[in-house]
XYZ file of C-alpha atoms in Angstrom:
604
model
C 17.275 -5.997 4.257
C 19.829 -5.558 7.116
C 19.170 -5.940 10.964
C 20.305 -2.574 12.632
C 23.455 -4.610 13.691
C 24.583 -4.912 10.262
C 23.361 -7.940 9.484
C 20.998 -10.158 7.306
C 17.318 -9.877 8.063
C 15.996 -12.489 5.165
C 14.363 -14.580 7.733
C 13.340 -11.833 10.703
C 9.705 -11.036 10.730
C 9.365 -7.490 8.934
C 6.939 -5.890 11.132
C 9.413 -6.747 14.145
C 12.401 -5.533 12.079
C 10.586 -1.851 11.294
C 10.372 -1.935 15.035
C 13.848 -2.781 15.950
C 15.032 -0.135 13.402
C 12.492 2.460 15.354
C 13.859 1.690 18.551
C 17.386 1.608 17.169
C 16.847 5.285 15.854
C 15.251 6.448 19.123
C 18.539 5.203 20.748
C 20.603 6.849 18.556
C 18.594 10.508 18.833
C 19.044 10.064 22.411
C 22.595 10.325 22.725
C 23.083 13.063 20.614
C 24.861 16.274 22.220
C 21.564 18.573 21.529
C 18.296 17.909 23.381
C 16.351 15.260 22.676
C 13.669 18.131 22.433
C 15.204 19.598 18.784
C 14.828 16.312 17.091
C 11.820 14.439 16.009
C 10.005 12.476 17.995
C 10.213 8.927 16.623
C 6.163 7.770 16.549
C 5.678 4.188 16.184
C 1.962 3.532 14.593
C 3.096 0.126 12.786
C 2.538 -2.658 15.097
C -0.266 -3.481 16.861
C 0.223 -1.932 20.156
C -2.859 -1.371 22.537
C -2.619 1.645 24.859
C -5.796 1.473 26.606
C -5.149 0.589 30.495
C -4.726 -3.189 31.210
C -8.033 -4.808 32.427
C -8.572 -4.057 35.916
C -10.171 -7.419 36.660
C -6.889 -8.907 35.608
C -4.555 -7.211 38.353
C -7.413 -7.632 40.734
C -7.446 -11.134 40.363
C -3.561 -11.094 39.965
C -3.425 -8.764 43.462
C -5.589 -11.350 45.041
C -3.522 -14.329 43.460
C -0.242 -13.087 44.622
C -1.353 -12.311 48.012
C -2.752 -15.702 48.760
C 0.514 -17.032 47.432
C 2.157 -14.441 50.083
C 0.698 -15.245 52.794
C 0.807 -19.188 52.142
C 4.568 -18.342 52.003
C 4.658 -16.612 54.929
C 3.038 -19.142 56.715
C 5.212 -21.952 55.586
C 8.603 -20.040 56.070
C 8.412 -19.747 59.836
C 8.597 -23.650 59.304
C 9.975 -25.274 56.534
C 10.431 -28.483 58.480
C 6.174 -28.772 57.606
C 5.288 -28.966 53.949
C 3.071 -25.853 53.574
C 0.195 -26.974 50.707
C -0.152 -24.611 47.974
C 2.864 -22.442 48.763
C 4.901 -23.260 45.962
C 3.086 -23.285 42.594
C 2.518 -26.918 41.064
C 2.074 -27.993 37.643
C -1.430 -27.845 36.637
C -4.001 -29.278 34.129
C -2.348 -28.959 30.670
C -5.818 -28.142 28.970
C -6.163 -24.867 31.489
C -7.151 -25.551 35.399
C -10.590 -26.764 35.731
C -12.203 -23.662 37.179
C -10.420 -20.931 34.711
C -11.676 -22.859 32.100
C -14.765 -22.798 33.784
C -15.173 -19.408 34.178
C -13.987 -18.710 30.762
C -16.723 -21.231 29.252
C -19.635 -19.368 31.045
C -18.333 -16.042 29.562
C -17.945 -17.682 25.955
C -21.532 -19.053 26.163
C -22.247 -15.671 26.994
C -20.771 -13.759 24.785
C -21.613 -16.346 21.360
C -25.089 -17.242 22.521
C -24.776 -20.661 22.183
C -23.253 -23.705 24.751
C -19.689 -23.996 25.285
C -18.020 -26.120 27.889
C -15.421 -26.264 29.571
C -13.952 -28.982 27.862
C -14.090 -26.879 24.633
C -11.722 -24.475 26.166
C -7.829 -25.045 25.730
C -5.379 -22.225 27.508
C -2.035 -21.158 25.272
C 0.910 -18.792 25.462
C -0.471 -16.075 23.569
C -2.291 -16.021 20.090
C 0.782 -16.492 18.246
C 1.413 -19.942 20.106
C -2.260 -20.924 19.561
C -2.095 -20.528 15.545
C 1.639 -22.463 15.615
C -0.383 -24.724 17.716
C -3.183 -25.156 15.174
C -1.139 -24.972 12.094
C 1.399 -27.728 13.658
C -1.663 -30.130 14.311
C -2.782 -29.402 11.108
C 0.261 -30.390 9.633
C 0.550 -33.519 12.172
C -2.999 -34.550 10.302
C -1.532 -33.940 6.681
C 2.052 -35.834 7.227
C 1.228 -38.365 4.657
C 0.755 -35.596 2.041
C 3.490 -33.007 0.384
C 1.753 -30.366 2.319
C -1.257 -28.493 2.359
C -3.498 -25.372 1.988
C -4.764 -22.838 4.416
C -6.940 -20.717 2.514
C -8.145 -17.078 3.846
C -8.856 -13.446 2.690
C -5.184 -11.499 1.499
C -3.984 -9.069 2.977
C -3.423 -11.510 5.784
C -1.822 -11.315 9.767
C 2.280 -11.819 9.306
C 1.761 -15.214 11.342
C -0.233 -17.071 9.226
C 2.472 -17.602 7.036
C 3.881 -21.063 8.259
C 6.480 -23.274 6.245
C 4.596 -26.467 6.938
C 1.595 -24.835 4.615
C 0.653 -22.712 1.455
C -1.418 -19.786 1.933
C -4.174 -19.826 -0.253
C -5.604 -16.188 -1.252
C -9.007 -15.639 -1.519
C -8.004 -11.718 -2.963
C -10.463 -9.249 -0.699
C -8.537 -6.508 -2.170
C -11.312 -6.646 -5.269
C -14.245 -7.535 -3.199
C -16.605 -4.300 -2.666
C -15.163 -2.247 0.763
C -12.163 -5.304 0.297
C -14.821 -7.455 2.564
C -15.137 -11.285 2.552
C -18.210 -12.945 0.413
C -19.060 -16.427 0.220
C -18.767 -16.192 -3.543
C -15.162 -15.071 -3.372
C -14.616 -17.593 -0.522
C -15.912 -20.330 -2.779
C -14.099 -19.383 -6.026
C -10.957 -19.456 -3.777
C -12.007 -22.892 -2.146
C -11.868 -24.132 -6.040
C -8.906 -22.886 -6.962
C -7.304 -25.037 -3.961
C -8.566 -27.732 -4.924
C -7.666 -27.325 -8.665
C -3.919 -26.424 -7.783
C -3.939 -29.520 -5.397
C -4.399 -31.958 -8.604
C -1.156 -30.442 -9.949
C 1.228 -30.511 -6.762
C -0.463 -32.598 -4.192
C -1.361 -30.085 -1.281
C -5.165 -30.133 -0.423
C -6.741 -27.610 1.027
C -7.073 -28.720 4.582
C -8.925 -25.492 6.358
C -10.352 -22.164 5.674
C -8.659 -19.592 8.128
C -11.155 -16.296 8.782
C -9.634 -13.220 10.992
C -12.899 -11.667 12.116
C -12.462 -8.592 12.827
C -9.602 -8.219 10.107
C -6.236 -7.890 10.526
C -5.046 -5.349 9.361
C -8.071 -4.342 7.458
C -10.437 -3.405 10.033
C -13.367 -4.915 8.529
C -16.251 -7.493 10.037
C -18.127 -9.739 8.090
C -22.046 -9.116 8.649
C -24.448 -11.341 9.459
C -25.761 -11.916 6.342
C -22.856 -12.837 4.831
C -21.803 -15.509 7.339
C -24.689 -16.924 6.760
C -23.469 -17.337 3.046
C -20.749 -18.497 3.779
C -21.882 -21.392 6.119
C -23.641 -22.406 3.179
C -20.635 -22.383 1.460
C -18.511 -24.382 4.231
C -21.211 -27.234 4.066
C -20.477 -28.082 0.437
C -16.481 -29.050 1.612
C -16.938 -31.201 4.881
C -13.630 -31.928 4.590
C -12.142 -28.278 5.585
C -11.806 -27.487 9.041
C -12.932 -23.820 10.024
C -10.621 -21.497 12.211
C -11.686 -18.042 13.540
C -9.047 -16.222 14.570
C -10.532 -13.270 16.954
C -7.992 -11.737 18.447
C -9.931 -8.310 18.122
C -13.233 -9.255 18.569
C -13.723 -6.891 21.752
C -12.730 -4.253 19.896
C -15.275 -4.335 16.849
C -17.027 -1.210 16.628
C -20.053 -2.837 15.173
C -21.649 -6.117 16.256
C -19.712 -9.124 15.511
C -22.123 -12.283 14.696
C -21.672 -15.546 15.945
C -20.927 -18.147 13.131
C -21.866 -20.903 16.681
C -24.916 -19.740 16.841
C -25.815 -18.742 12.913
C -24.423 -22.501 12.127
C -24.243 -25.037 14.704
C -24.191 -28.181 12.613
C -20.825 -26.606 11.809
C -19.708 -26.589 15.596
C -17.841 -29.374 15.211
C -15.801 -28.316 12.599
C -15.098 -25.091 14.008
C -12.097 -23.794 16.424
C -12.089 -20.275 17.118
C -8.597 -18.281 18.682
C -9.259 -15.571 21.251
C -6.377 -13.445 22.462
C -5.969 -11.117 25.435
C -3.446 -9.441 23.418
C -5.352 -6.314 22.220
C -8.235 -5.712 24.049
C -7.529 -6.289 27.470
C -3.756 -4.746 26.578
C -2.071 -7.951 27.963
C 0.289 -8.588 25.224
C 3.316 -9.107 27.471
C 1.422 -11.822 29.170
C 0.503 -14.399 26.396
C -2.703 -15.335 27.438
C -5.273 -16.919 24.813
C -7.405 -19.547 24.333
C -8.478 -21.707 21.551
C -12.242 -23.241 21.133
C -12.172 -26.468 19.899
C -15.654 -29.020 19.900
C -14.285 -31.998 18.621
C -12.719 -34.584 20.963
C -10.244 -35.529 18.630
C -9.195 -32.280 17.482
C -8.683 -31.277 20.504
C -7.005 -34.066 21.976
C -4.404 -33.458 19.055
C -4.319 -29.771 20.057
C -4.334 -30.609 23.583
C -0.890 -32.872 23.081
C 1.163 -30.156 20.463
C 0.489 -27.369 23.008
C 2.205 -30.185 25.962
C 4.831 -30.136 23.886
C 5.182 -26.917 23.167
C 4.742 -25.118 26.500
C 3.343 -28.135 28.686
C 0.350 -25.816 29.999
C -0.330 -22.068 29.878
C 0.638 -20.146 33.101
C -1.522 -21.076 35.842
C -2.328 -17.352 37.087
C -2.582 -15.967 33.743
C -5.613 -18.286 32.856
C -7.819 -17.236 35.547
C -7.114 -13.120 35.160
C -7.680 -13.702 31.721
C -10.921 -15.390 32.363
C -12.189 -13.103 35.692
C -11.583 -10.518 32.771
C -13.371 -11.685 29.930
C -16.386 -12.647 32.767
C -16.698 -8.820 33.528
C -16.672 -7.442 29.586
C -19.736 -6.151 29.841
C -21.898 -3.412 29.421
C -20.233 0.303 30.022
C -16.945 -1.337 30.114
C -17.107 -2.465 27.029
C -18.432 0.023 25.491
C -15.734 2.289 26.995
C -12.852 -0.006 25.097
C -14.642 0.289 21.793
C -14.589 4.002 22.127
C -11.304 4.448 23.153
C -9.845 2.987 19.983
C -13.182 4.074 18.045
C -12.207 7.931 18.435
C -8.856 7.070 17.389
C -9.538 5.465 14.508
C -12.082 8.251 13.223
C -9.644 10.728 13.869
C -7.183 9.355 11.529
C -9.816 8.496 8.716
C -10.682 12.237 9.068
C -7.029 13.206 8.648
C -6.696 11.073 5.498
C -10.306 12.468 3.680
C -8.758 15.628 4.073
C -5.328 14.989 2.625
C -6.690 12.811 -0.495
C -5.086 9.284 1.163
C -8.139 7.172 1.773
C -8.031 3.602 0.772
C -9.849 3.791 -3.504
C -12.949 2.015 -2.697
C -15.031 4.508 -1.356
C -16.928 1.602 0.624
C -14.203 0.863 2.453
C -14.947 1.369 6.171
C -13.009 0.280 9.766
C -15.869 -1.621 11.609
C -13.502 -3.057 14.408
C -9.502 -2.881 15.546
C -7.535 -0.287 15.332
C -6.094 -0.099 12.410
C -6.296 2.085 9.355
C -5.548 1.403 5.627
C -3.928 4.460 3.898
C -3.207 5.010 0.409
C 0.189 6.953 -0.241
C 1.076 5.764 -3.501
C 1.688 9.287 -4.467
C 4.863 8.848 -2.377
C 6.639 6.321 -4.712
C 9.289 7.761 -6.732
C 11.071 9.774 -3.789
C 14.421 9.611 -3.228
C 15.801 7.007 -0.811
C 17.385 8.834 1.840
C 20.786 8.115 2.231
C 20.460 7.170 5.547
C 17.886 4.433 5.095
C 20.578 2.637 3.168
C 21.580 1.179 6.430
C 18.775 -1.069 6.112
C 17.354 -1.286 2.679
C 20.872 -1.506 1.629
C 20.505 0.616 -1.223
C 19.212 4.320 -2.300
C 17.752 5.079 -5.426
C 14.026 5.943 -5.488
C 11.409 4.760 -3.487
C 9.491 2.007 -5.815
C 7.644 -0.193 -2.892
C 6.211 0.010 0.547
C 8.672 -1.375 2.181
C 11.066 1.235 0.920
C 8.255 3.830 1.617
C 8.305 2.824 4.901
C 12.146 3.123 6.030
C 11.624 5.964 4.061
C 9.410 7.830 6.197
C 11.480 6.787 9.446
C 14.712 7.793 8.564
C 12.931 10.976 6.776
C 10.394 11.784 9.136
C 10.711 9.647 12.179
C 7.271 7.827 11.328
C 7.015 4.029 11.474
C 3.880 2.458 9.836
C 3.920 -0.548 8.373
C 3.753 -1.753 4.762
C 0.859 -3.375 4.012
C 2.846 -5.780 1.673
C 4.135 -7.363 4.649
C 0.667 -8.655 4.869
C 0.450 -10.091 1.696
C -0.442 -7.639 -1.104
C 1.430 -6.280 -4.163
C 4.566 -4.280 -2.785
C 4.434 -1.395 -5.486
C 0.500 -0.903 -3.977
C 2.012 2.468 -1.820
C -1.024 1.316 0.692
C 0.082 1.424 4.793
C -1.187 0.218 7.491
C -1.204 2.887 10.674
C -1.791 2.305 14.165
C -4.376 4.282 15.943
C -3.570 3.851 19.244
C -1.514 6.790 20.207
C -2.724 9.907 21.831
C -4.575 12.099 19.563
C -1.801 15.210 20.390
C 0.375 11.955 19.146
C -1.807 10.943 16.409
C -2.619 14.616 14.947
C 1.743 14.994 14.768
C 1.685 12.065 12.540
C -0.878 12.999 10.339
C 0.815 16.325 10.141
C 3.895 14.435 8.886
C 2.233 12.420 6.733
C 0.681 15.120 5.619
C 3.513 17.450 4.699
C 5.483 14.749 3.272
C 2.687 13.334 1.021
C 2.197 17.465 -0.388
C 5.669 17.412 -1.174
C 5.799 14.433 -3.307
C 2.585 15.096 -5.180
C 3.796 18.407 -6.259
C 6.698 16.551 -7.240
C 4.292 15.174 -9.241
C 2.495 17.817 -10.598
C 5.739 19.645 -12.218
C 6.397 16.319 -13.562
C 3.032 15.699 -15.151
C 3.620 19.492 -16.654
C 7.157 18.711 -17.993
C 5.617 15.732 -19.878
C 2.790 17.708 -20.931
C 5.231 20.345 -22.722
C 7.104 17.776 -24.029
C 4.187 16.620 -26.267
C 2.033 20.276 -26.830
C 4.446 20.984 -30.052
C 3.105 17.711 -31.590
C 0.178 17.771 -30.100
C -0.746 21.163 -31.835
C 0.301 19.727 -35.834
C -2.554 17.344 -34.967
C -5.220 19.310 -33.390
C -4.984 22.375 -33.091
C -8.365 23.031 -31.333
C -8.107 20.225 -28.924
C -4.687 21.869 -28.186
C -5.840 25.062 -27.313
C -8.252 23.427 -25.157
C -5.624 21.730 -23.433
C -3.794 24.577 -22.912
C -6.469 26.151 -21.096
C -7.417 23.371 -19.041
C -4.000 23.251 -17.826
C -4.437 26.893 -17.382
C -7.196 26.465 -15.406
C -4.923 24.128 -12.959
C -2.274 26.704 -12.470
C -4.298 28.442 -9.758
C -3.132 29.131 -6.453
C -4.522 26.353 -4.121
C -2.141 23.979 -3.482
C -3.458 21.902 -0.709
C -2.757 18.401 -0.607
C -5.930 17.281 -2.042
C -6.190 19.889 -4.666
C -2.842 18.548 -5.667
C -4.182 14.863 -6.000
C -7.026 16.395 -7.861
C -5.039 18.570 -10.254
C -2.135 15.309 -10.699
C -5.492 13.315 -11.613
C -6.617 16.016 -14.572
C -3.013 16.684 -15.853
C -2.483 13.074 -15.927
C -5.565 12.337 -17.843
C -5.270 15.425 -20.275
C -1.885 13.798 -20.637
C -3.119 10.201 -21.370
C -5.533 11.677 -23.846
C -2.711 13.106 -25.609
C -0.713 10.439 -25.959
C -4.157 8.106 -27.022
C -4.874 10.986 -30.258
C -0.828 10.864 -30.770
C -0.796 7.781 -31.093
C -4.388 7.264 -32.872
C -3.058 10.555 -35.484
C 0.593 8.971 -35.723
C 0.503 8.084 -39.350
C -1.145 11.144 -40.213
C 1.441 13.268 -37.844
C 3.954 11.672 -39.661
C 2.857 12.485 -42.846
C 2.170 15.926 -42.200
C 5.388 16.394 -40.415
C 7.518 14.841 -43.654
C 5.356 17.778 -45.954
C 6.715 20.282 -43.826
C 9.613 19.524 -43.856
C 9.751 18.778 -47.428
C 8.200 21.900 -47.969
C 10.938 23.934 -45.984
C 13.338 22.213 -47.922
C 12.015 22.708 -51.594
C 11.706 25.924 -50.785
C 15.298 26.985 -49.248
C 16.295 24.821 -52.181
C 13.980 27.175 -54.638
C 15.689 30.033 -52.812
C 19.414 28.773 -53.284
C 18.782 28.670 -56.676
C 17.207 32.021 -57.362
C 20.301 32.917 -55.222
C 22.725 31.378 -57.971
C 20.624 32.934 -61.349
C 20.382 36.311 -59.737
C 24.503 36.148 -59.856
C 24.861 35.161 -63.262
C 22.489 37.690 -64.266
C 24.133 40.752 -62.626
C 27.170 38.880 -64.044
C 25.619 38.798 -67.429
C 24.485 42.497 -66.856
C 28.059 43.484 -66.303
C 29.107 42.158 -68.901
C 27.233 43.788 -71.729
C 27.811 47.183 -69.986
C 31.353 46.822 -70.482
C 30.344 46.296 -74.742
C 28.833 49.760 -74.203
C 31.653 51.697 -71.981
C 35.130 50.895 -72.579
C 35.847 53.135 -69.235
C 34.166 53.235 -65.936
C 32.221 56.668 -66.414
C 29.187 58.006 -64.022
C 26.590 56.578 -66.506
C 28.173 52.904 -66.418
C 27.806 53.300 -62.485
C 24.367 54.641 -62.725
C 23.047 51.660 -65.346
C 25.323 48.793 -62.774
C 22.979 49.673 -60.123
C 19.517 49.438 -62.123
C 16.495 47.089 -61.226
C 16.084 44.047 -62.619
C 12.121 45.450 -63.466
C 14.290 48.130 -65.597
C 16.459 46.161 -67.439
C 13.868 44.519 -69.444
C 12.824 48.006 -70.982
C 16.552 49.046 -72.108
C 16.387 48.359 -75.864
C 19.824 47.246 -76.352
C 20.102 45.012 -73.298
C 16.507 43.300 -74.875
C 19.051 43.138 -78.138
C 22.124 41.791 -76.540
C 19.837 38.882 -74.785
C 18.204 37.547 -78.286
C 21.941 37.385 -79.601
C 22.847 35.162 -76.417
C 19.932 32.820 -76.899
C 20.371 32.066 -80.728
C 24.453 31.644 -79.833
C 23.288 29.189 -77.422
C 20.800 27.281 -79.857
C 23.551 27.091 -82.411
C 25.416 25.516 -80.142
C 22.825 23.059 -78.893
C 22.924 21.997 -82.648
C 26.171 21.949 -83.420
């Protein structure tokens, strides 16, 4: 992979990559002579960007920051001879000032039903520097060993992947709806273990994104439960939460506080304002952490990291986390509800749903899509610039740069999150406007009818390839076949006809190749008596070929015995049928005179 400058992008983070190649493009199309207008608009649906407007209790409090800090300023410029208190900002506590954490600890009891303190409460920059903070105190506790294992549900957030750890899969992908169960939690948990015998790196926590990133699912209640029970058979694994989305869960999310408190100490959970309160560019999170020694040692990595989180952002983030409530709320989850529904619609229509029909988006907004179907299309030449090569399109990476250099769409692969790369399943933003998010689909759309009938002549080329032999075998099942295929000739060619008709050809076609290969001996066979037959009998045919000759040869001959001189009678008798010959007296004559000649000579 190449950065849009040209140069190596082994150790860039992909997702940010796709997006510095969209904005690149974007660039580009606006500096061309025509109008921006007659190109493509470039839409960006592959990171997780929120749209909805910023929480207003955040620039309230911000407003009302600011303008105490003005007029403190004020006051103490007109003379600077007199230290002014409070007009220049001061370092404050590293843990989060005492009354932001405050605040925020009355809106976390609220909000998981159970006590939290403010002591529990530890401010970061952003959720990205609260997991490097967790995973670098993790790795503080596990210096003595080679490393050690974070286990949690693949596909996975980009950031979890950390070079002080192993990510250990517990694989979602074949759970029913790809949702977490304690079963496949604790099979996982085992297989940590077992690998750790081998190279030394325990499993040291079990990492839970609830709700998933970037599946969109929320583990019930019922299931948590489960898998607390699960938790309490390994003491020894601490349990993060990471819930960077949990305001924006469609359905109720439990709390694992309340559902297991004996756990609580055990437990640190990551909240982000990130996503729902649309405060990305001002890294404020938190991290929940009830044991004193935990989080003294997070308390010391996120000194040295940042020293303390900034001082304004704690308290917006907490004033705004205080007022989540009630119609507010309920207006975020809708915002990003409709969006997401939208989108699901799109992809029922066009056949590119996820293939577990229990799959369902309970919270974020993002979307699984399947567009395997895509695979096999040719590499624009363009895209070359950053996959470095052309060719055709045989992962989802390459489906991916595909689609933005082909149809200025950027979603992202869901490889990048830790499944199989030749999957063809995407990840797509819904956070667009729906005039915004109905032009993608469109694209999508047309693109992914192109390639599947593509497909379909394909799938018919292969078909005709094999209907010759298929026919020597069974000739009934072949004109079946025939008919079927028939049959999916007709006229509709909507994109999910077309994924219906690909899925019959392709099995007639599998079936084929199953009896060819069943019949193969007996094909064989059959074809070697034909052909031995064709040749006996062009071989029987050559040789009747040969005796007819010598017998008009033969014929001549005793003619000329009876007519010294061509005369109309010779000409007459030269030209009679075989069928007449053998009732001419002296020809019957002159042919027992041959044969004895030729038995005397046999004896002699």
């Amino acid at each position: 992979m190449l950065t849009p400058d040209g140069q190596s992008a082994d150790k860039l983070d992909k997702i940010m990559l796709l997006s510095m190649w969209a904005k690149t493009l974007r660039k580009e199309n606006a500096k061309l002579s025509q109008s921006v207008e007659q190109l493509k608009k470039i839409i960006t649906a592959g990171m997780g960007q929120p749209t909805y407007p910023i929480n207003i209790h955040t620039i309230r409090y911000y407003l009302a920051y600011w303008k105490k800090m003005e007029e403190l300023v004020k006051e103490a410029i007109t003379n600077l001879d007199k230290i002014k208190e409070g007009a220049a900002i001061d370092y404050g506590h590293p843990q989060g000032d005492e009354e932001a954490r405050t605040v925020m600890a009355t809106a976390m009891s609220s909000w998981y039903d159970i006590e939290i303190k403010p002591e529990h409460i530890l401010y970061t920059g952003g959720g990205a520097g609260a997991l490097n903070v967790l995973f670098e105190t993790l790795s503080d506790l596990h210096k003595d060993t080679s490393g050690y294992r974070v286990i949690t549900p693949f596909p996975h957030y980009s950031l979890y992947a950390n070079p002080n750890h192993l990510l250990h899969p517990i694989d979602v992908m074949k759970e029913k709806g790809y949702k977490l169960t304690a079963e496949a939690l604790e099979k996982s948990i085992l297989e940590a273990y077992k690998l750790s015998k081998v190279d030394g790196k325990p499993p040291a926590a079990v990492l839970l994104c609830n709700p998933n990133n970037p599946l969109g699912t929320v583990i019930d209640e019922t299931e948590l439960k489960k898998i607390a029970d699960v938790l309490r058979r390994y003491p020894e694994l601490h349990i993060i939460f990471d819930e960077a989305y949990a305001e924006m869960s469609h359905v109720k999310v439990p709390s694992f506080l309340s559902i297991a408190p004996d756990l609580k100490p055990r437990t640190c959970i990551m909240r982000s304002a990130t996503k729902a309160l649309s405060a990305a560019g001002e890294r404020m999170a938190i991290l929940l952490a009830f044991d004193d020694v935990l989080m003294s040692k997070l308390l010391a990595k996120n000194i040295s990291t940042i020293g303390h989180a900034p001082r304004a952002a704690q308290m917006a983030y907490a004033e705004a986390m205080k007022n989540l409530v009630g119609e507010e709320h309920e207006r975020l989850k809708q915002f990003y509800k409709k969006k997401v529904d939208y989108v699901n619609s799109r992809l029922k229509e066009m056949g590119a749903c996820m293939p577990d029909p229990d799959y369902q988006v309970e919270g974020t907004f993002y979307v699984l899509a399947d567009f395997n179907d895509m695979l096999g299309l040719e590499i624009p030449k363009e895209a070359r610039r950053a996959l470095g090569k052309t060719g055709k399109v045989s992962t989802d990476e390459e489906l991916a740069y595909y689609l933005l250099f082909q149809d200025s769409v950027m979603i992202a692969p869901l490889s990048y999150f830790g499944t199989k790369k030749a999957s063809g399943f995407m990840r797509i933003t819904c956070s667009r406007d729906l005039d915004e998010l109905m032009e993608l689909m469109d694209r999508l759309e047309t693109r992914l009818l192109e390639a599947r009938k593509i497909k379909n002549k394909a799938l018919h080329a292969k078909i005709e390839a094999l209907i010759a032999e298929f026919t020597i075998i069974s000739p009934d099942k072949s004109k079946e076949t025939l008919k079927k295929i028939d049959a999916l000739c007709e006229e509709d060619q909507s994109c999910i006809s077309l994924k219906e008709k690909n899925a019959q050809l392709n099995s007639l076609y599998n079936q084929m190749i199953t009896l060819l290969k069943r019949n193969k001996p007996m094909a064989q066979e059959q074809a070697a008596n034909k052909l031995q037959a064709f040749f006996k009998k062009r071989q029987n045919k050559t040789e009747q070929v040969r005796i007819n000759k010598e017998q008009e040869k033969e014929w001549s001959s005793f003619l000329d015995t009876l007519f010294s001189e061509p005369c109309a009678m010779k000409t007459t008798l030269l030209k009679m049928p075989e069928s007449e010959r053998s009732k001419f007296t002296l020809w019957k004559q002159y042919n027992e005179v041959k044969v004895e000649q030729l038995k005397k000579a046999k004896l002699q």
